[in-house]
CSV table of C-alpha atoms in Angstrom, one decimal:
chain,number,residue,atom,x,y,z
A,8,UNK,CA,-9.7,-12.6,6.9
A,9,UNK,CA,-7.7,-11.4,9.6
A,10,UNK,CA,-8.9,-14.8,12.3
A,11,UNK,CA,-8.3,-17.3,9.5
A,12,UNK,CA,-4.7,-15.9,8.3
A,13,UNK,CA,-1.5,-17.2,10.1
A,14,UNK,CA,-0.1,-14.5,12.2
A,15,UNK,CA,3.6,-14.0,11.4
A,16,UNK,CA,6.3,-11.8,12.2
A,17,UNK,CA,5.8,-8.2,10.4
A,18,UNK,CA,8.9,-8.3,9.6
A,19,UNK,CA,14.1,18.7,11.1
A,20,UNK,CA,13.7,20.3,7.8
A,21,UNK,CA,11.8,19.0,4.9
A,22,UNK,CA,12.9,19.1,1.1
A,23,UNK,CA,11.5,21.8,-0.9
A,24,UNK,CA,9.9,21.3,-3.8
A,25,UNK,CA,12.2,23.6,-5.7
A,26,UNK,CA,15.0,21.0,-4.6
A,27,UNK,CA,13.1,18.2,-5.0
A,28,UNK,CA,12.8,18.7,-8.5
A,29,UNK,CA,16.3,20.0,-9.0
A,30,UNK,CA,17.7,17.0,-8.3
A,31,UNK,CA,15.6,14.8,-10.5
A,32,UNK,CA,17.8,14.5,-13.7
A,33,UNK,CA,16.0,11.7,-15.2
A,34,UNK,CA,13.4,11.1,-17.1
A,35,UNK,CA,11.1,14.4,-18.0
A,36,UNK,CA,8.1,15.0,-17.2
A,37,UNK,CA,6.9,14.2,-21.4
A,38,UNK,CA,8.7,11.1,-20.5
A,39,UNK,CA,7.0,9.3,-17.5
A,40,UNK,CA,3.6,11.7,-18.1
A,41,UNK,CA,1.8,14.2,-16.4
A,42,UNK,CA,0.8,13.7,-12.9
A,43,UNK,CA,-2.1,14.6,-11.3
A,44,UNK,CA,-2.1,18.7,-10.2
A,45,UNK,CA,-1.6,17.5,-6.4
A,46,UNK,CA,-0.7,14.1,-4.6
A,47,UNK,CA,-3.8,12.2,-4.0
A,48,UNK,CA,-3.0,11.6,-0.3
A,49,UNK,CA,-4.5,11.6,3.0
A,50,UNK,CA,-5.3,9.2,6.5
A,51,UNK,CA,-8.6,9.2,8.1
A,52,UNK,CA,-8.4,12.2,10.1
A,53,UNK,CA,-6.1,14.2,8.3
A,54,UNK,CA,-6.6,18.3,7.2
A,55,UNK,CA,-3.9,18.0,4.5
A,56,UNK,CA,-6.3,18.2,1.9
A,57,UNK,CA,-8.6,21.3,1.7
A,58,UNK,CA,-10.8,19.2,-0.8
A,59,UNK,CA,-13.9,17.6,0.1
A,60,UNK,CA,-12.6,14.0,0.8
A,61,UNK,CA,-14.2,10.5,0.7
A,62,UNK,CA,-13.6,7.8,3.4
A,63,UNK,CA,-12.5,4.4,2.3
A,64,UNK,CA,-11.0,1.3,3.7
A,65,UNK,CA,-7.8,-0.4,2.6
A,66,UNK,CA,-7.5,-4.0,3.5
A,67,UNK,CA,-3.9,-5.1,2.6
A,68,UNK,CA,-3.1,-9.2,2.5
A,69,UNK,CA,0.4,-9.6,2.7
A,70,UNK,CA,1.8,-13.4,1.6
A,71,UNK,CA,5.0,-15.2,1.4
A,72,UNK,CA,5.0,-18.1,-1.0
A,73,UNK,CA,8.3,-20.7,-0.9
A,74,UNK,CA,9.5,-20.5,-4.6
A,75,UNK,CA,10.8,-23.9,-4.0
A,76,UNK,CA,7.7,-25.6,-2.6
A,77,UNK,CA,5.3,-23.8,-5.3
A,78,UNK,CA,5.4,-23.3,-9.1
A,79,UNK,CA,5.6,-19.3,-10.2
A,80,UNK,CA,2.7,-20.9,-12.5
A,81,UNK,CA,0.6,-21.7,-9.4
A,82,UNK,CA,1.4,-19.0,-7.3
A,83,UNK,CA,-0.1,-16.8,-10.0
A,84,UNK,CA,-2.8,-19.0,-10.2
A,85,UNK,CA,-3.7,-18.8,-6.1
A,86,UNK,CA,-2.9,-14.4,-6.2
A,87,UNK,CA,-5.3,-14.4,-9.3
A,88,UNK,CA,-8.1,-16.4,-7.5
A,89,UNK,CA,-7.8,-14.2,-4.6
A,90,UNK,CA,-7.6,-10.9,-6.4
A,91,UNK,CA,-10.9,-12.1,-8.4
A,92,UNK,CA,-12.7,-12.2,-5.3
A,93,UNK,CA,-13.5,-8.6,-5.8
A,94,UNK,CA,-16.1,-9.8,-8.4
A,95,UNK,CA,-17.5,-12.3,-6.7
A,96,UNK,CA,-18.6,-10.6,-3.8
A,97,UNK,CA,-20.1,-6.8,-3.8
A,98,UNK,CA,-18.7,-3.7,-2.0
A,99,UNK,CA,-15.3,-3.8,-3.5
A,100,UNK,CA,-14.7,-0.5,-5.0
A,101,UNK,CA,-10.7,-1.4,-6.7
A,102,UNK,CA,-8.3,-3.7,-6.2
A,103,UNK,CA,-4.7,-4.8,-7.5
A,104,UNK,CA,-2.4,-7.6,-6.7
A,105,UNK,CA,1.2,-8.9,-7.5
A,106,UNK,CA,4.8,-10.4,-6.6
A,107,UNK,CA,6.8,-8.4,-5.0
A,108,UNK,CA,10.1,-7.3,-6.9
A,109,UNK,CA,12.8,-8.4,-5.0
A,110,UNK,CA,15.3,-5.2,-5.7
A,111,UNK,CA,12.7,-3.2,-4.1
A,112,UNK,CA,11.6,-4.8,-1.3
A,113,UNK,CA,13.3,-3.0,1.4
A,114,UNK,CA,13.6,0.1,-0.5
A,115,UNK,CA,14.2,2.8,1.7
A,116,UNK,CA,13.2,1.4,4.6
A,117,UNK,CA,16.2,1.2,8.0
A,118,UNK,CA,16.7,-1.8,9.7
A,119,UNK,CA,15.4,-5.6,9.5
A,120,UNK,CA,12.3,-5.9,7.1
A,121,UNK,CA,10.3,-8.7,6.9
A,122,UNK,CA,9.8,-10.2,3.4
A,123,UNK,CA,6.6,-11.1,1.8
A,124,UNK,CA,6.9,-12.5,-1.6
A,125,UNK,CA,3.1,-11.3,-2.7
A,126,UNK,CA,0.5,-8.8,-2.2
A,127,UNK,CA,-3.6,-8.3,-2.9
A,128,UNK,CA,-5.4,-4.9,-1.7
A,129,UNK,CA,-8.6,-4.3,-1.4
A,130,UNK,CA,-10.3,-1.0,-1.2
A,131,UNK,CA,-13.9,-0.8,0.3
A,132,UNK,CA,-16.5,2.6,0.9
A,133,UNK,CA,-16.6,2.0,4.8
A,134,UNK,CA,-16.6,-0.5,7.4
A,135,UNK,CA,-20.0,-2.3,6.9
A,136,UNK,CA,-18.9,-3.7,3.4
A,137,UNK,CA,-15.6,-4.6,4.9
A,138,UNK,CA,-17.1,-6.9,7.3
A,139,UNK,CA,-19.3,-8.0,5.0
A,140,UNK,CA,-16.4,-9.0,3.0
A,141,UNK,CA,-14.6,-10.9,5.6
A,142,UNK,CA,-17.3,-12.5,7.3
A,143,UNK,CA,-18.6,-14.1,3.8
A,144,UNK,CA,-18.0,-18.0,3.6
A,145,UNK,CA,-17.1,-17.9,-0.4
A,146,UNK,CA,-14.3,-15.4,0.9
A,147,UNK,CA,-13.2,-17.2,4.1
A,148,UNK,CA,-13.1,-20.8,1.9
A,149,UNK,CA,-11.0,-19.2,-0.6
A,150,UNK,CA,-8.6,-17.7,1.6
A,151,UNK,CA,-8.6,-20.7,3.9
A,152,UNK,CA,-7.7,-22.7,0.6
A,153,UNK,CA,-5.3,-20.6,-1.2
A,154,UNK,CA,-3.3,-19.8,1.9
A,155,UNK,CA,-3.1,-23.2,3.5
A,156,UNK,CA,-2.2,-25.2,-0.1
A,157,UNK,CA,0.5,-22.5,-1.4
A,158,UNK,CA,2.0,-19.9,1.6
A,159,UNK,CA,4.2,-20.3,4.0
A,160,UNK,CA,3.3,-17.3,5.8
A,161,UNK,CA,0.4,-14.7,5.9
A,162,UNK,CA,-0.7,-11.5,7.2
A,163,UNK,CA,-3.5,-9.2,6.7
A,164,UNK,CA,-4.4,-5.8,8.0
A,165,UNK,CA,-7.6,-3.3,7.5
A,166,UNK,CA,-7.5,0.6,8.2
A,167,UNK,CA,-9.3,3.7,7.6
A,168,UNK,CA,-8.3,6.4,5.1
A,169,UNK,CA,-9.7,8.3,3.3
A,170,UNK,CA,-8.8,10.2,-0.6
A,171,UNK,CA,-10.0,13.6,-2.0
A,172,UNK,CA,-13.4,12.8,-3.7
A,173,UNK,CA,-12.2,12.3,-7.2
A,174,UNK,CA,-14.1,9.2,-8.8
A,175,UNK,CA,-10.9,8.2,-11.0
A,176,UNK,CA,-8.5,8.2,-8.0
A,177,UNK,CA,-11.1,6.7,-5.5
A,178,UNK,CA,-11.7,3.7,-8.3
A,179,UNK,CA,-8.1,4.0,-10.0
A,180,UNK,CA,-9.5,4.1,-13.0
A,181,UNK,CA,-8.5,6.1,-16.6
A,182,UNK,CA,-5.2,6.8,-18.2
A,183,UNK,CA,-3.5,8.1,-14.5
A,184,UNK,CA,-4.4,4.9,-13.3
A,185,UNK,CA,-3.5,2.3,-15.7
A,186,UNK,CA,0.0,1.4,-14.6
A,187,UNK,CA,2.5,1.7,-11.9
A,188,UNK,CA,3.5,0.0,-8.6
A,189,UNK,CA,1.8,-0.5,-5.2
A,190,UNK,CA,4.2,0.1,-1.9
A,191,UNK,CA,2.4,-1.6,1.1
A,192,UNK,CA,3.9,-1.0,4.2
A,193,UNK,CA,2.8,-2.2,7.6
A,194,UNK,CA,4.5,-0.7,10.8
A,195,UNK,CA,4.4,-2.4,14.2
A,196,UNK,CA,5.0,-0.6,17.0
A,197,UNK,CA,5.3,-1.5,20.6
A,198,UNK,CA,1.9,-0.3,21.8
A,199,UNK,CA,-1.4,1.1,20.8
A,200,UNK,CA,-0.5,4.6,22.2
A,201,UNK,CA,2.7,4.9,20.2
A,202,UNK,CA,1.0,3.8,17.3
A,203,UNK,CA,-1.9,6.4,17.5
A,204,UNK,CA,1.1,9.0,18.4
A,205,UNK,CA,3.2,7.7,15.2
A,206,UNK,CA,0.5,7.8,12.9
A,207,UNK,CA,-0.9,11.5,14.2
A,208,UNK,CA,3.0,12.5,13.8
A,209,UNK,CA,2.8,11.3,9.7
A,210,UNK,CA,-0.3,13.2,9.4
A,211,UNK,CA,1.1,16.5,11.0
A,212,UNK,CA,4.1,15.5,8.2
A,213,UNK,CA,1.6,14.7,4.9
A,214,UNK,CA,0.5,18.8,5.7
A,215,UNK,CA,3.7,20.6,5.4
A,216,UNK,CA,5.4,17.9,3.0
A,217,UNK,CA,2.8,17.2,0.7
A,218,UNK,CA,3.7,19.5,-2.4
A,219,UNK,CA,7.6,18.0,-1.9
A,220,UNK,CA,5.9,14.7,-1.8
A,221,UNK,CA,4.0,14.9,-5.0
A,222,UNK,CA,7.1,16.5,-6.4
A,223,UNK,CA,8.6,13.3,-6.1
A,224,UNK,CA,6.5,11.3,-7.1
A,225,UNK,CA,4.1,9.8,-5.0
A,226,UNK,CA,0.4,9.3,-6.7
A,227,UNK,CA,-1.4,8.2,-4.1
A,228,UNK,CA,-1.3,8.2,-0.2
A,229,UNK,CA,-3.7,6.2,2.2
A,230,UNK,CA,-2.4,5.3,5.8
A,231,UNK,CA,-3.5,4.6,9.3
A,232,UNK,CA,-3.8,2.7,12.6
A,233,UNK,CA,-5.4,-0.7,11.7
A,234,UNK,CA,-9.1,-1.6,12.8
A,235,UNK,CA,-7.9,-4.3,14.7
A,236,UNK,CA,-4.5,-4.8,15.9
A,237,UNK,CA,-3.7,-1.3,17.1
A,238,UNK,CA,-0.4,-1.3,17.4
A,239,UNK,CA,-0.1,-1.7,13.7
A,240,UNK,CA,-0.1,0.8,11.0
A,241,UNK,CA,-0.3,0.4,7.8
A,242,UNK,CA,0.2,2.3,4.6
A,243,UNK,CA,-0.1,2.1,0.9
A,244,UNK,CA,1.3,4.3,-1.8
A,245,UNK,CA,1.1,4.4,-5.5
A,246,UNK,CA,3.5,5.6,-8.2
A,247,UNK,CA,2.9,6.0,-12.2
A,248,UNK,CA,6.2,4.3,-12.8
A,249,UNK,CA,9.7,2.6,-11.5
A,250,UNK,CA,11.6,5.8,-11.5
A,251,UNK,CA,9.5,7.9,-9.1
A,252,UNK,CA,9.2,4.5,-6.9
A,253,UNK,CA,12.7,4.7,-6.4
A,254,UNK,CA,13.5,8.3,-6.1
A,255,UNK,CA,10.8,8.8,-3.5
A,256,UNK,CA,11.8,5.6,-1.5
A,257,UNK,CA,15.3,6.8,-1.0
A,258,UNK,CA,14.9,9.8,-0.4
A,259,UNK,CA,14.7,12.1,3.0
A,260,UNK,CA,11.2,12.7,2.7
A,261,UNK,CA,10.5,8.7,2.5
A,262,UNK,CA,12.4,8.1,5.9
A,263,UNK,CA,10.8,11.1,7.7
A,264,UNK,CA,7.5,10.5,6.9
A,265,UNK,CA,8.3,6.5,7.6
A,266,UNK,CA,10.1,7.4,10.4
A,267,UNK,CA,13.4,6.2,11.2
A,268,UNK,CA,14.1,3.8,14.6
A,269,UNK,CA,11.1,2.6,17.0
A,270,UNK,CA,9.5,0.0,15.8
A,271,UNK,CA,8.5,-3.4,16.6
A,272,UNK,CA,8.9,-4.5,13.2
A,273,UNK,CA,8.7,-3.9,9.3
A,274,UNK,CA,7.3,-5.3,6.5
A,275,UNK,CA,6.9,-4.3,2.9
A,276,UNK,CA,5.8,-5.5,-0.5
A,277,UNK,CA,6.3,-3.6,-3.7
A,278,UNK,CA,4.5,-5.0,-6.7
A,279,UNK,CA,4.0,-3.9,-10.6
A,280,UNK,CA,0.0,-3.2,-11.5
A,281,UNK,CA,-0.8,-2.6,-15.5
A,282,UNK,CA,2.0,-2.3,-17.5
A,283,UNK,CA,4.2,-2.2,-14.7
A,284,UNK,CA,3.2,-6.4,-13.6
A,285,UNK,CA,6.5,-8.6,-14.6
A,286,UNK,CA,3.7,-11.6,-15.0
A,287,UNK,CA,0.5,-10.9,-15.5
A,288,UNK,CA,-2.1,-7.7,-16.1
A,289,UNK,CA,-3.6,-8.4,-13.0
């Protein structure tokens, strides 16, 4: 996917918990549900979780479709047809899609963001099903199709992760998992060696700040350098609902872990899955 997609521009202390959920005055826990006992969140390498953990492989496709070119009827239409590729071809274990909500498409994030107006992840076991993914012609035609009739822009990216071995997280599947929205991030940075030392620095974060971070919402955590293209990082999260989307993404623990200044460029989508999807149960 990522030789047939048309490259363009990617666009001190921590908060307690105590704090954390002092200053959440809205809604109760009753009211946006219980979470899970700890944030489901971890990169490939990373110790933050004393759980046994299972590798997997996020591939995020990141696509900007002109609104003025193409119908919101057909740009459904080309998102659903790529999504559904997950059952046409084996090795996907989840995967969600969606348009990005405009009010939070920067979110928290400092400086100029590039804009993408849709999203479709893909989660795979390891790199062998991956490939296999990429490499297959029903997957390249579609892509080459979709993305040449309806977007303006494209850009995909593949990294490792992995999650704590818990089948409904690692398949988002059951009641935890029925709604909320998908923040894809993708970090460029000037070299490969910054972006290894970025990434390792975000890690070090995730294992003091992870009970904050759950605190405040954040469901589900998978990040790293990308496969190819290492000077890119990329990271997805996953919240149950609007409000803990936006009081994690503006808060200090959002721009530390992030990290403030020194990058090449930024780019983010933020879309609704379940419930949460302004036009479709995708």
């Amino acid at each position: 996917m990522e030789a047939i997609v048309r490259r363009v521009g990617m666009a001190s202390p921590s908060i307690s918990m105590r704090k954390c959920a002092a200053a959440r005055s809205q809604p109760s826990r009753s009211a946006v549900g219980a979470r899970p006992s700890r944030v489901q969140a971890s990169s490939a390498s990373s110790g933050a979780n004393s759980k046994k953990s299972q590798p997997v492989v996020e591939h995020l496709l990141l696509l900007r479709i002109d609104p003025d070119e193409v119908s919101s009827a057909d740009a459904r239409k080309c998102i659903e047809n790529l999504w559904s590729l997950q059952y046409q071809m084996g090795g996907v274990i989840c995967s969600s899609a969606g348009e990005s909500d405009p009010k939070k498409a920067k979110s928290g994030l400092e400086g100029d963001v590039s804009q993408y107006t849709h999203a479709v992840h893909f989660r795979f076991p390891a790199r062998a099903q991956l490939d296999a993914f990429l490499s297959s012609p029903t997957v390249q035609k579609m892509q080459e199709e979709e993305i040449a009739e309806n977007c303006v822009g494209a850009a995909s990216l593949s990294f490792e992760s992995s999650i704590p071995e818990d089948l409904f997280a690692i398949f988002r599947k059951g009641q935890d998992w029925e709604e909320g929205f998908d923040h894809a991030v993708v970090i460029e940075c000037e070299s490969e060696a910054e972006a290894g030392s970025r990434a390792r620095g975000m890690r070090d974060f995730l294992e003091v700040n992870q009970p904050s971070m759950e605190e405040c919402g954040v469901q589900q955590l998978t990040f790293g350098t990308a496969v190819t293209d290492g000077n890119k990082i990329g990271i997805l999260m996953r919240f149950r609902n609007e409000y803990d989307f936006d009081y994690f993404t503006n808060s200090a623990l959002y721009t530390k872990f992030i990290g403030a200044g020194g990058s090449r460029s930024l780019s983010a989508v933020t879309y609704g899955v379940g419930a949460q999807q302004a036009t479709r149960n995708l």
